[in-house]
Coordinates of C-alpha atoms in Angstrom, one line a residue:
M1 CA 89.8 48.5 125.0
A2 CA 91.5 49.0 121.8
E3 CA 95.4 50.6 121.7
L4 CA 95.3 54.0 121.5
S5 CA 96.6 55.4 117.8
L6 CA 97.3 59.1 116.7
D7 CA 96.9 59.6 112.6
Q8 CA 101.1 60.1 112.6
N9 CA 103.5 58.3 110.8
V10 CA 105.9 57.9 113.1
S11 CA 106.9 54.9 115.0
H12 CA 106.4 53.7 118.3
H13 CA 109.0 54.4 120.4
N14 CA 109.8 50.9 122.1
G15 CA 113.5 51.0 123.1
S16 CA 114.8 49.3 119.5
H17 CA 115.0 52.7 118.0
A18 CA 115.6 56.4 118.4
S19 CA 112.2 58.0 118.0
Q20 CA 111.2 61.6 118.5
R21 CA 106.9 60.8 119.1
V22 CA 105.0 58.3 120.5
S23 CA 101.9 57.7 118.4
Q24 CA 100.2 54.9 119.8
L25 CA 100.4 52.9 122.6
V26 CA 101.6 48.9 122.7
G27 CA 100.2 48.1 126.5
H28 CA 102.5 46.6 129.1
K29 CA 103.3 43.4 127.9
R30 CA 104.4 44.1 124.7
F31 CA 106.2 47.4 125.9
V32 CA 110.4 47.6 126.4
R33 CA 111.7 49.7 128.9
H34 CA 114.7 51.4 127.2
N35 CA 116.6 54.5 128.9
P36 CA 118.7 56.4 126.1
L37 CA 120.5 59.1 128.6
S38 CA 119.1 61.4 126.3
D39 CA 117.9 64.5 128.5
R40 CA 119.0 68.0 126.9
F41 CA 119.6 68.9 130.2
E42 CA 120.7 67.3 134.0
M43 CA 117.4 66.8 136.1
K44 CA 118.9 65.4 139.0
R45 CA 116.0 65.1 141.5
F46 CA 112.1 66.6 142.3
H47 CA 113.5 70.0 144.5
H48 CA 109.4 70.6 145.5
L49 CA 105.8 70.7 144.9
E50 CA 104.1 74.1 145.2
F51 CA 100.4 74.1 146.4
Y52 CA 98.1 77.0 145.5
C53 CA 95.4 77.0 148.6
G54 CA 93.1 79.5 150.2
D55 CA 94.1 79.1 153.5
A56 CA 98.2 78.5 153.7
T57 CA 98.7 78.9 157.1
N58 CA 95.6 75.8 157.9
T59 CA 96.3 74.0 155.1
S60 CA 100.3 73.7 155.5
R61 CA 99.1 72.7 159.4
R62 CA 97.1 70.0 158.4
F63 CA 99.7 68.2 155.8
A64 CA 102.7 69.0 158.5
W65 CA 100.7 66.8 161.1
G66 CA 98.7 64.3 159.1
L67 CA 102.1 63.6 157.2
G68 CA 105.3 64.1 159.7
L69 CA 106.5 67.3 157.9
S70 CA 108.7 69.7 159.9
Q71 CA 107.9 73.8 158.9
V72 CA 111.1 75.0 158.2
A73 CA 110.6 78.1 156.5
K74 CA 108.0 80.9 155.8
S75 CA 107.2 83.8 153.7
D76 CA 104.0 86.2 155.0
S77 CA 103.4 89.6 156.3
S78 CA 105.7 88.8 159.2
T79 CA 108.9 88.8 156.8
G80 CA 107.5 91.6 155.1
N81 CA 105.8 89.7 152.0
P82 CA 102.5 92.3 151.3
L83 CA 101.3 89.6 148.3
Y84 CA 101.2 86.4 149.9
A85 CA 101.6 84.0 152.7
S86 CA 103.7 80.8 152.0
Y87 CA 104.7 77.7 153.8
V88 CA 107.4 75.3 153.3
L89 CA 107.5 72.1 155.1
Q90 CA 109.9 69.4 154.8
S91 CA 111.4 65.8 155.8
Q92 CA 114.2 64.5 154.9
E93 CA 114.2 65.5 150.2
L94 CA 110.3 65.5 150.4
V95 CA 109.7 69.7 150.8
F96 CA 105.8 70.8 150.0
V97 CA 105.4 74.8 150.3
F98 CA 101.7 76.0 150.6
T99 CA 101.2 79.3 149.1
A100 CA 97.8 81.4 149.8
P101 CA 97.2 85.5 148.4
Y102 CA 96.3 88.0 150.8
A103 CA 94.7 90.5 147.9
S104 CA 94.2 90.4 144.1
T105 CA 95.6 93.7 144.0
P106 CA 98.9 94.8 146.5
P107 CA 98.3 97.3 149.2
S108 CA 98.8 100.4 148.3
S109 CA 101.2 101.9 150.5
S110 CA 102.7 100.6 153.9
V111 CA 101.6 103.6 155.6
A112 CA 98.7 103.5 157.8
A113 CA 95.9 106.0 157.2
A114 CA 96.4 108.0 160.6
P115 CA 98.8 110.6 160.5
S116 CA 99.4 110.2 163.9
Q117 CA 100.1 106.4 163.4
P118 CA 103.5 105.0 162.6
S119 CA 104.0 103.4 159.4
H120 CA 104.9 99.9 159.3
R121 CA 107.6 100.0 156.9
I122 CA 108.8 96.0 155.5
A123 CA 112.3 97.2 156.5
E124 CA 111.0 97.1 160.0
A125 CA 109.2 93.6 159.4
S126 CA 112.4 92.0 158.4
P127 CA 115.4 94.0 156.8
S128 CA 117.5 91.3 156.0
L129 CA 114.7 89.6 153.7
A130 CA 113.5 90.5 150.3
P131 CA 109.3 91.2 150.6
S132 CA 108.0 88.9 147.8
P133 CA 110.9 85.7 147.1
H134 CA 108.8 84.8 143.7
P135 CA 109.6 87.6 141.5
A136 CA 106.9 87.2 139.4
F137 CA 103.7 86.4 141.9
D138 CA 100.8 87.4 140.8
S139 CA 97.8 87.5 143.0
S140 CA 94.7 87.6 140.8
M141 CA 96.4 84.3 139.2
A142 CA 97.1 82.5 142.5
M143 CA 93.4 83.4 143.5
G144 CA 91.8 82.4 140.1
F145 CA 93.8 79.4 140.3
F146 CA 92.6 78.5 143.4
G147 CA 88.6 79.1 142.9
R148 CA 89.2 76.9 139.5
H149 CA 91.1 74.3 140.6
G150 CA 90.5 74.3 144.5
L151 CA 93.5 73.0 146.4
A152 CA 96.0 72.2 143.6
V153 CA 99.4 71.7 142.6
R154 CA 100.8 74.9 140.8
A155 CA 104.2 73.9 140.6
I156 CA 106.2 71.2 140.0
G157 CA 109.8 71.7 141.2
I158 CA 112.9 69.7 139.7
E159 CA 116.6 70.8 140.6
V160 CA 117.9 71.0 137.6
H161 CA 121.9 71.9 136.5
D162 CA 121.5 75.2 134.8
A163 CA 117.7 76.8 135.2
S164 CA 118.7 79.0 132.3
Q165 CA 119.7 76.7 130.0
A166 CA 116.2 74.3 131.1
Y167 CA 114.1 77.0 130.3
E168 CA 116.1 78.1 126.7
A169 CA 115.9 74.5 125.6
C170 CA 112.2 74.0 126.7
L171 CA 111.5 77.2 124.6
A172 CA 113.9 76.1 121.9
H173 CA 111.5 73.0 121.3
G174 CA 108.1 73.9 121.9
G175 CA 107.6 74.8 125.2
K176 CA 106.0 77.8 126.6
G177 CA 107.6 79.9 129.3
V178 CA 105.9 81.3 132.2
L179 CA 108.5 82.4 134.1
A180 CA 112.1 83.4 132.3
P181 CA 115.2 82.8 134.4
Q182 CA 115.2 85.0 137.1
I183 CA 118.2 85.3 140.0
L184 CA 117.1 84.9 143.5
K185 CA 120.0 86.5 145.8
D186 CA 119.6 86.0 149.4
T187 CA 120.4 89.3 150.8
A188 CA 122.1 87.5 154.2
T189 CA 124.6 85.3 152.3
G190 CA 125.0 86.6 149.2
Q191 CA 124.5 82.9 147.8
V192 CA 122.1 82.6 144.8
K193 CA 119.2 80.2 143.4
W194 CA 118.0 80.8 139.3
I195 CA 114.2 79.6 139.0
A196 CA 112.3 79.3 135.7
E197 CA 109.2 78.5 134.6
V198 CA 107.6 76.5 131.3
L199 CA 103.8 75.1 130.9
A200 CA 104.3 71.6 131.7
Y201 CA 100.7 70.8 129.4
P202 CA 100.1 72.2 126.2
G203 CA 96.7 73.9 125.3
N204 CA 95.3 77.3 126.3
D205 CA 94.2 76.5 129.7
A206 CA 97.3 74.7 131.0
E207 CA 98.2 76.3 134.4
V208 CA 100.3 74.0 135.8
V209 CA 104.1 74.8 135.5
L210 CA 107.4 73.0 135.5
R211 CA 109.6 75.1 138.0
F212 CA 113.1 74.7 137.3
V213 CA 115.8 75.5 140.2
S214 CA 119.4 75.6 140.3
G215 CA 122.2 77.2 142.4
D216 CA 124.7 77.7 145.2
F217 CA 121.7 78.8 148.1
D218 CA 122.3 76.3 151.3
G219 CA 119.5 77.7 152.8
P220 CA 116.1 76.5 153.7
F221 CA 113.7 76.0 150.0
L222 CA 114.6 79.5 148.4
P223 CA 116.7 82.7 149.1
N224 CA 114.4 85.8 151.2
Y225 CA 112.4 82.9 152.8
Q226 CA 112.6 83.3 156.3
E227 CA 113.7 80.0 158.5
T228 CA 111.8 79.0 161.0
P229 CA 113.2 77.3 164.1
I230 CA 110.6 74.5 164.8
P231 CA 111.5 71.6 166.3
P232 CA 112.1 68.6 163.5
L233 CA 108.9 66.5 163.1
S234 CA 109.0 63.2 160.8
Y235 CA 107.1 59.9 160.0
G236 CA 109.6 58.6 157.6
L237 CA 108.7 59.9 154.3
Q238 CA 111.8 60.4 152.6
R239 CA 111.0 62.2 148.8
I240 CA 108.9 62.2 146.2
D241 CA 109.1 59.5 144.4
H242 CA 107.0 60.4 141.4
V243 CA 103.7 62.9 140.5
V244 CA 101.2 62.1 138.6
S245 CA 99.0 63.8 136.0
N246 CA 95.6 63.4 134.6
V247 CA 95.0 64.9 131.4
P248 CA 92.0 65.2 128.6
Q249 CA 94.5 63.1 126.1
L250 CA 97.7 61.3 126.9
L251 CA 99.3 61.3 123.8
P252 CA 99.5 65.4 122.7
V253 CA 100.7 65.8 126.4
V254 CA 104.0 63.2 126.5
N255 CA 104.9 63.9 123.0
H256 CA 105.2 68.3 124.3
L257 CA 107.0 66.7 127.4
M258 CA 109.6 64.3 125.5
E259 CA 110.0 67.3 122.6
M260 CA 110.3 70.1 124.7
T261 CA 113.8 68.4 126.5
V262 CA 115.2 66.9 123.4
W263 CA 118.4 67.1 122.2
E264 CA 119.4 67.2 118.6
G265 CA 122.5 65.2 117.3
G266 CA 125.2 67.5 116.0
K267 CA 124.1 70.5 118.0
G268 CA 126.1 69.9 120.4
G269 CA 125.0 66.9 121.7
K270 CA 125.9 63.2 121.0
E271 CA 124.3 61.8 117.9
G272 CA 121.0 59.0 118.3
C273 CA 120.2 56.2 115.8
G274 CA 121.0 57.2 112.6
G275 CA 122.1 61.0 113.8
Q276 CA 118.1 61.8 114.9
A277 CA 117.1 63.5 117.3
R278 CA 116.3 62.1 120.3
A279 CA 113.6 62.8 123.4
G280 CA 114.9 63.7 126.8
L281 CA 112.2 62.8 128.9
H282 CA 111.6 59.2 127.9
E283 CA 108.8 56.7 128.2
Y284 CA 109.9 54.3 131.6
A285 CA 106.6 52.3 131.4
E286 CA 102.8 52.7 130.1
F287 CA 99.9 50.8 131.0
T288 CA 96.3 50.2 128.6
S289 CA 92.7 49.9 129.3
T290 CA 93.1 46.1 129.0
D291 CA 96.6 46.2 131.7
V292 CA 94.8 47.8 134.4
G293 CA 91.0 48.3 134.0
T294 CA 87.7 46.9 135.1
V295 CA 84.9 46.3 133.5
D296 CA 83.0 49.5 134.9
S297 CA 86.3 51.7 133.9
G298 CA 89.6 52.2 132.8
L299 CA 92.5 55.0 131.8
N300 CA 95.7 54.9 129.7
S301 CA 99.1 56.0 131.0
L302 CA 102.3 56.3 130.1
V303 CA 105.6 57.1 132.5
L304 CA 107.6 59.4 131.2
A305 CA 111.6 59.4 133.4
S306 CA 114.4 61.4 132.9
N307 CA 118.5 60.2 132.4
N308 CA 118.6 59.0 136.8
E309 CA 115.2 58.1 136.9
R310 CA 114.6 60.3 139.8
V311 CA 112.1 62.4 138.2
L312 CA 108.8 60.4 137.3
L313 CA 106.3 61.7 135.6
P314 CA 103.3 59.4 134.8
V315 CA 100.7 61.1 132.7
N316 CA 96.9 59.7 132.8
E317 CA 94.1 60.0 130.4
P318 CA 90.4 58.4 130.5
T319 CA 89.1 55.9 128.4
F320 CA 85.2 56.2 127.3
G321 CA 82.7 53.3 126.2
T322 CA 82.4 51.5 129.9
K323 CA 79.7 51.5 132.1
R324 CA 81.2 54.2 134.4
K325 CA 82.9 57.1 133.7
S326 CA 86.9 57.1 134.3
Q327 CA 88.1 57.8 137.4
I328 CA 90.0 60.5 135.1
Q329 CA 87.1 62.1 133.7
T330 CA 85.4 62.9 136.9
Y331 CA 88.7 64.2 138.2
L332 CA 89.5 66.8 134.9
E333 CA 85.9 68.0 135.3
Q334 CA 85.9 68.5 139.1
N335 CA 89.5 70.0 138.4
Q336 CA 88.2 71.4 135.7
G337 CA 91.1 70.5 133.4
A338 CA 94.6 69.2 133.7
G339 CA 96.3 69.0 136.7
V340 CA 98.3 66.9 139.0
Q341 CA 96.3 63.9 140.5
H342 CA 98.2 62.1 143.1
I343 CA 101.9 62.6 144.7
A344 CA 103.3 59.2 145.5
L345 CA 105.8 59.5 148.8
K346 CA 108.5 57.4 149.4
T347 CA 109.8 55.6 152.9
D348 CA 111.9 52.9 153.9
N349 CA 109.9 51.3 156.1
I350 CA 105.9 51.9 154.9
F351 CA 104.4 50.1 158.5
A352 CA 106.1 52.1 160.8
T353 CA 104.9 55.5 158.4
M354 CA 101.6 54.5 157.9
R355 CA 101.2 53.6 161.5
E356 CA 102.1 57.2 162.4
L357 CA 99.5 58.4 160.1
K358 CA 96.6 56.4 160.7
K359 CA 96.8 57.3 164.1
R360 CA 95.9 61.1 163.1
T361 CA 93.7 60.1 160.8
H362 CA 90.4 60.9 162.7
L363 CA 92.6 63.4 164.6
G364 CA 93.2 66.2 161.5
G365 CA 94.8 63.9 159.4
F366 CA 93.9 61.9 156.1
D367 CA 91.9 59.6 155.3
F368 CA 92.8 56.2 153.4
M369 CA 91.0 54.1 151.1
P370 CA 89.3 51.1 152.0
K371 CA 91.4 47.4 152.2
A372 CA 91.5 45.1 149.7
S373 CA 89.2 41.8 149.9
P374 CA 90.0 39.3 151.8
E375 CA 90.3 36.9 149.1
Y376 CA 93.0 39.8 147.8
Y377 CA 96.1 39.2 150.7
Q378 CA 95.4 35.1 150.7
S379 CA 96.9 35.5 147.2
L380 CA 100.0 37.5 148.0
P381 CA 102.4 34.8 149.2
A382 CA 101.6 33.2 145.3
K383 CA 101.6 36.8 143.8
I384 CA 104.5 37.7 145.0
G385 CA 106.7 34.5 145.7
P386 CA 108.8 33.3 149.0
G387 CA 111.2 35.0 150.6
V388 CA 110.2 38.7 150.0
L389 CA 108.0 39.4 152.8
T390 CA 107.9 37.0 155.7
D391 CA 104.5 35.8 157.5
E392 CA 104.7 39.0 160.2
E393 CA 105.1 41.6 157.3
L394 CA 102.1 40.2 155.1
A395 CA 99.9 40.3 158.6
C396 CA 101.3 44.1 158.6
V397 CA 100.2 44.4 154.9
E398 CA 96.2 43.5 155.4
E399 CA 96.4 45.1 159.0
L400 CA 97.4 48.6 157.5
G401 CA 95.3 47.7 153.8
L402 CA 98.4 47.8 151.8
L403 CA 98.5 46.9 148.3
V404 CA 101.5 44.8 147.0
D405 CA 102.6 44.4 143.6
K406 CA 106.4 42.9 142.1
D407 CA 107.9 43.5 138.3
D408 CA 111.1 42.2 137.4
Q409 CA 113.0 44.1 139.5
G410 CA 111.4 44.5 143.2
V411 CA 108.4 44.8 145.1
L412 CA 106.3 47.6 145.4
L413 CA 104.2 48.4 148.5
Q414 CA 101.4 51.2 148.7
V415 CA 98.8 52.7 150.0
F416 CA 96.1 56.1 148.8
T417 CA 94.3 58.5 150.6
R418 CA 90.9 59.9 149.8
P419 CA 90.9 63.4 148.3
V420 CA 92.9 65.4 150.4
G421 CA 90.1 68.2 149.6
D422 CA 86.3 68.5 149.3
R423 CA 86.9 68.3 145.5
P424 CA 87.0 64.1 144.3
T425 CA 91.0 65.3 142.5
L426 CA 94.5 65.3 144.1
F427 CA 95.3 62.5 146.1
L428 CA 98.6 60.9 148.1
E429 CA 100.1 57.7 147.7
I430 CA 102.6 56.3 150.2
I431 CA 105.1 53.6 148.6
Q432 CA 107.7 51.7 149.8
R433 CA 110.4 50.1 147.3
V434 CA 111.9 46.3 148.2
G435 CA 114.8 45.0 146.6
C436 CA 117.3 46.4 143.2
T437 CA 119.0 48.7 145.6
V438 CA 121.9 51.1 144.3
D439 CA 124.3 52.9 146.1
K440 CA 123.4 56.3 146.9
E441 CA 125.3 58.7 145.1
G442 CA 128.5 56.7 145.2
K443 CA 128.3 55.8 149.1
R444 CA 128.2 53.1 150.5
L445 CA 124.3 53.4 151.7
P446 CA 121.8 51.4 150.1
E447 CA 118.6 52.5 148.5
Q448 CA 116.2 51.6 146.3
A449 CA 116.5 52.3 142.4
P450 CA 113.7 54.5 141.1
G451 CA 110.8 52.7 140.3
C452 CA 111.8 49.5 141.4
G453 CA 108.3 47.2 142.1
G454 CA 107.0 49.3 139.0
F455 CA 104.0 51.5 139.5
G456 CA 101.9 49.0 140.9
K457 CA 99.9 47.7 137.4
G458 CA 98.8 44.6 139.0
N459 CA 97.0 46.3 142.2
F460 CA 94.9 49.0 139.2
S461 CA 92.0 46.9 139.5
E462 CA 91.6 46.7 143.3
L463 CA 92.2 50.2 143.6
F464 CA 89.8 51.0 140.7
K465 CA 87.3 49.0 142.1
S466 CA 87.5 50.7 145.4
I467 CA 87.5 54.3 143.8
E468 CA 84.9 53.6 142.3
E469 CA 82.9 52.5 145.7
Y470 CA 83.8 55.7 146.6
E471 CA 82.7 57.6 144.2
K472 CA 79.3 55.9 144.2
T473 CA 78.8 58.0 147.3
L474 CA 79.3 61.2 145.6
N475 CA 77.1 63.1 143.3
V476 CA 79.9 62.9 140.3

C-alpha cells in the first residue's frame, strides 16, 4: 500500500525537528526514533486496566487462573457497594480490574419490604468502606458499554505525578473530560488517591478513557476497595508492556493524543526548536502495510510513548484494497467502534510462564494462536544472529510456538492468545525482551529497557497469516 497522508501543511515528525502533528507515515525503514522528553505532565507507568463485563466474578476467576493473577481487592455488595461488583487481580506491577454493574438503576432503599425483617444497611456490611469507590460510576452506561463491545477495556489507568494537572492539561489542549479530578480518601488510613478521566480517542462514539491516578494511598488498587487475603498466585507476569488500540483512522487519533499532552514553549515549559510547542506523548515507532502486511490484508500502525517510555500506546488502523478484509476492520465491526485490541504482558522468563499458561489452556485458561511454520523456526538462527539464544532455547521457542524478532537494541520473544471472549476482538500478548538492560530506578536490578527488541515487525506477516486462517473459520 502507498504511504498515508492527510491534507495538512505540516511536516512529519521524524526526530529532526519539533512538530505538533503527524501528517503522514513514512514507514519503518525511514522512521527516525527520537525522544523529545516533552510530556506536559509526568506519566510514570501503567497503573491498571479496567474491563467492563457482564459477570465480574467468573470473568475475573478465569483471568486469575489462566494468567496467574491473585485477587488482592474487591468492591461488591458484600462490602456495601450497591452499584457494581469489581475485583482487582495483580501479579507484581500488573493490575487488571473486572467490573460489572448490578442493575441499571441503584436500589431505592436498603430496607426490606417486610417491616418485620431487619434492614441491610451499608454500614453493617463494611463500616470502614465507602459504598461505591468510583464516584461517578454509571450502571446504565456500563451495561450499554458491555452490550456494544462485549468484554472490553473501559479504562487505561496511568500513574501520573498529579492527576488534576494531567486532566487540566488535556482539556486545555483539545481533550474531552469524562471525570473531573476527584479525591478518593481511604476511610481507614486517611490516605488518598486522585483520579481523573479523559476520552482516549476523539469522536462522539468514543468510550475508552485514560484514567490518571496519583496520590499517597499504598493499599491495594484504590481507596475503599476491601483487601482480600487470598494466597498469592503468579506464573511470572510482571507488568503491562503496551496497550494497543484499533481505530478507523490512525492520524486523527495519534495527533489528538499527542496534542492533548503537549506543553508549550514560553508558558512555563522548556522550548522546543524555534520556541515551538512539542508533543507530549511522542512517536516511538511506526509501520505501514508495506512493512507488516501480507498479500491478503494489512494495517498501518504508530506507537506513542511517554518520556520514560514505560507507557507505550500503539494505535492501528485498517488498510483497504486487499484480497481479504483487514483484521483491524473485522475488530472495528465486531467491537462496534474503536477500542483496545490487545494487551502485551511482560515476563522475564517466557518459557516458564508459557508452560504454566499452556497447562491451563483446556482447563479454563486461554487458547493460543497456532505456531508458525517449520520454515520459520529453521530460519531463526540466521535471523537473530549467534549468541542470542542457545540451541536449547531455540528448541523451546518452537515447542511453545513463540515468535522471535530483533531490532538494533535487543530481541523480542512473543506469543498471542486467540480472542479471550466470544467476539474476535480483544486478545493478549505474552512477551519477553532480551538485551539493552538498564538499572531499575537507580538500583542494581537489571531490567530490559522499554520497547527493547521492538514490536515484532518481523513477525507481523506470520501473525497475519495465522489470524487470517483463524478468521476463515468464523462468519465475520
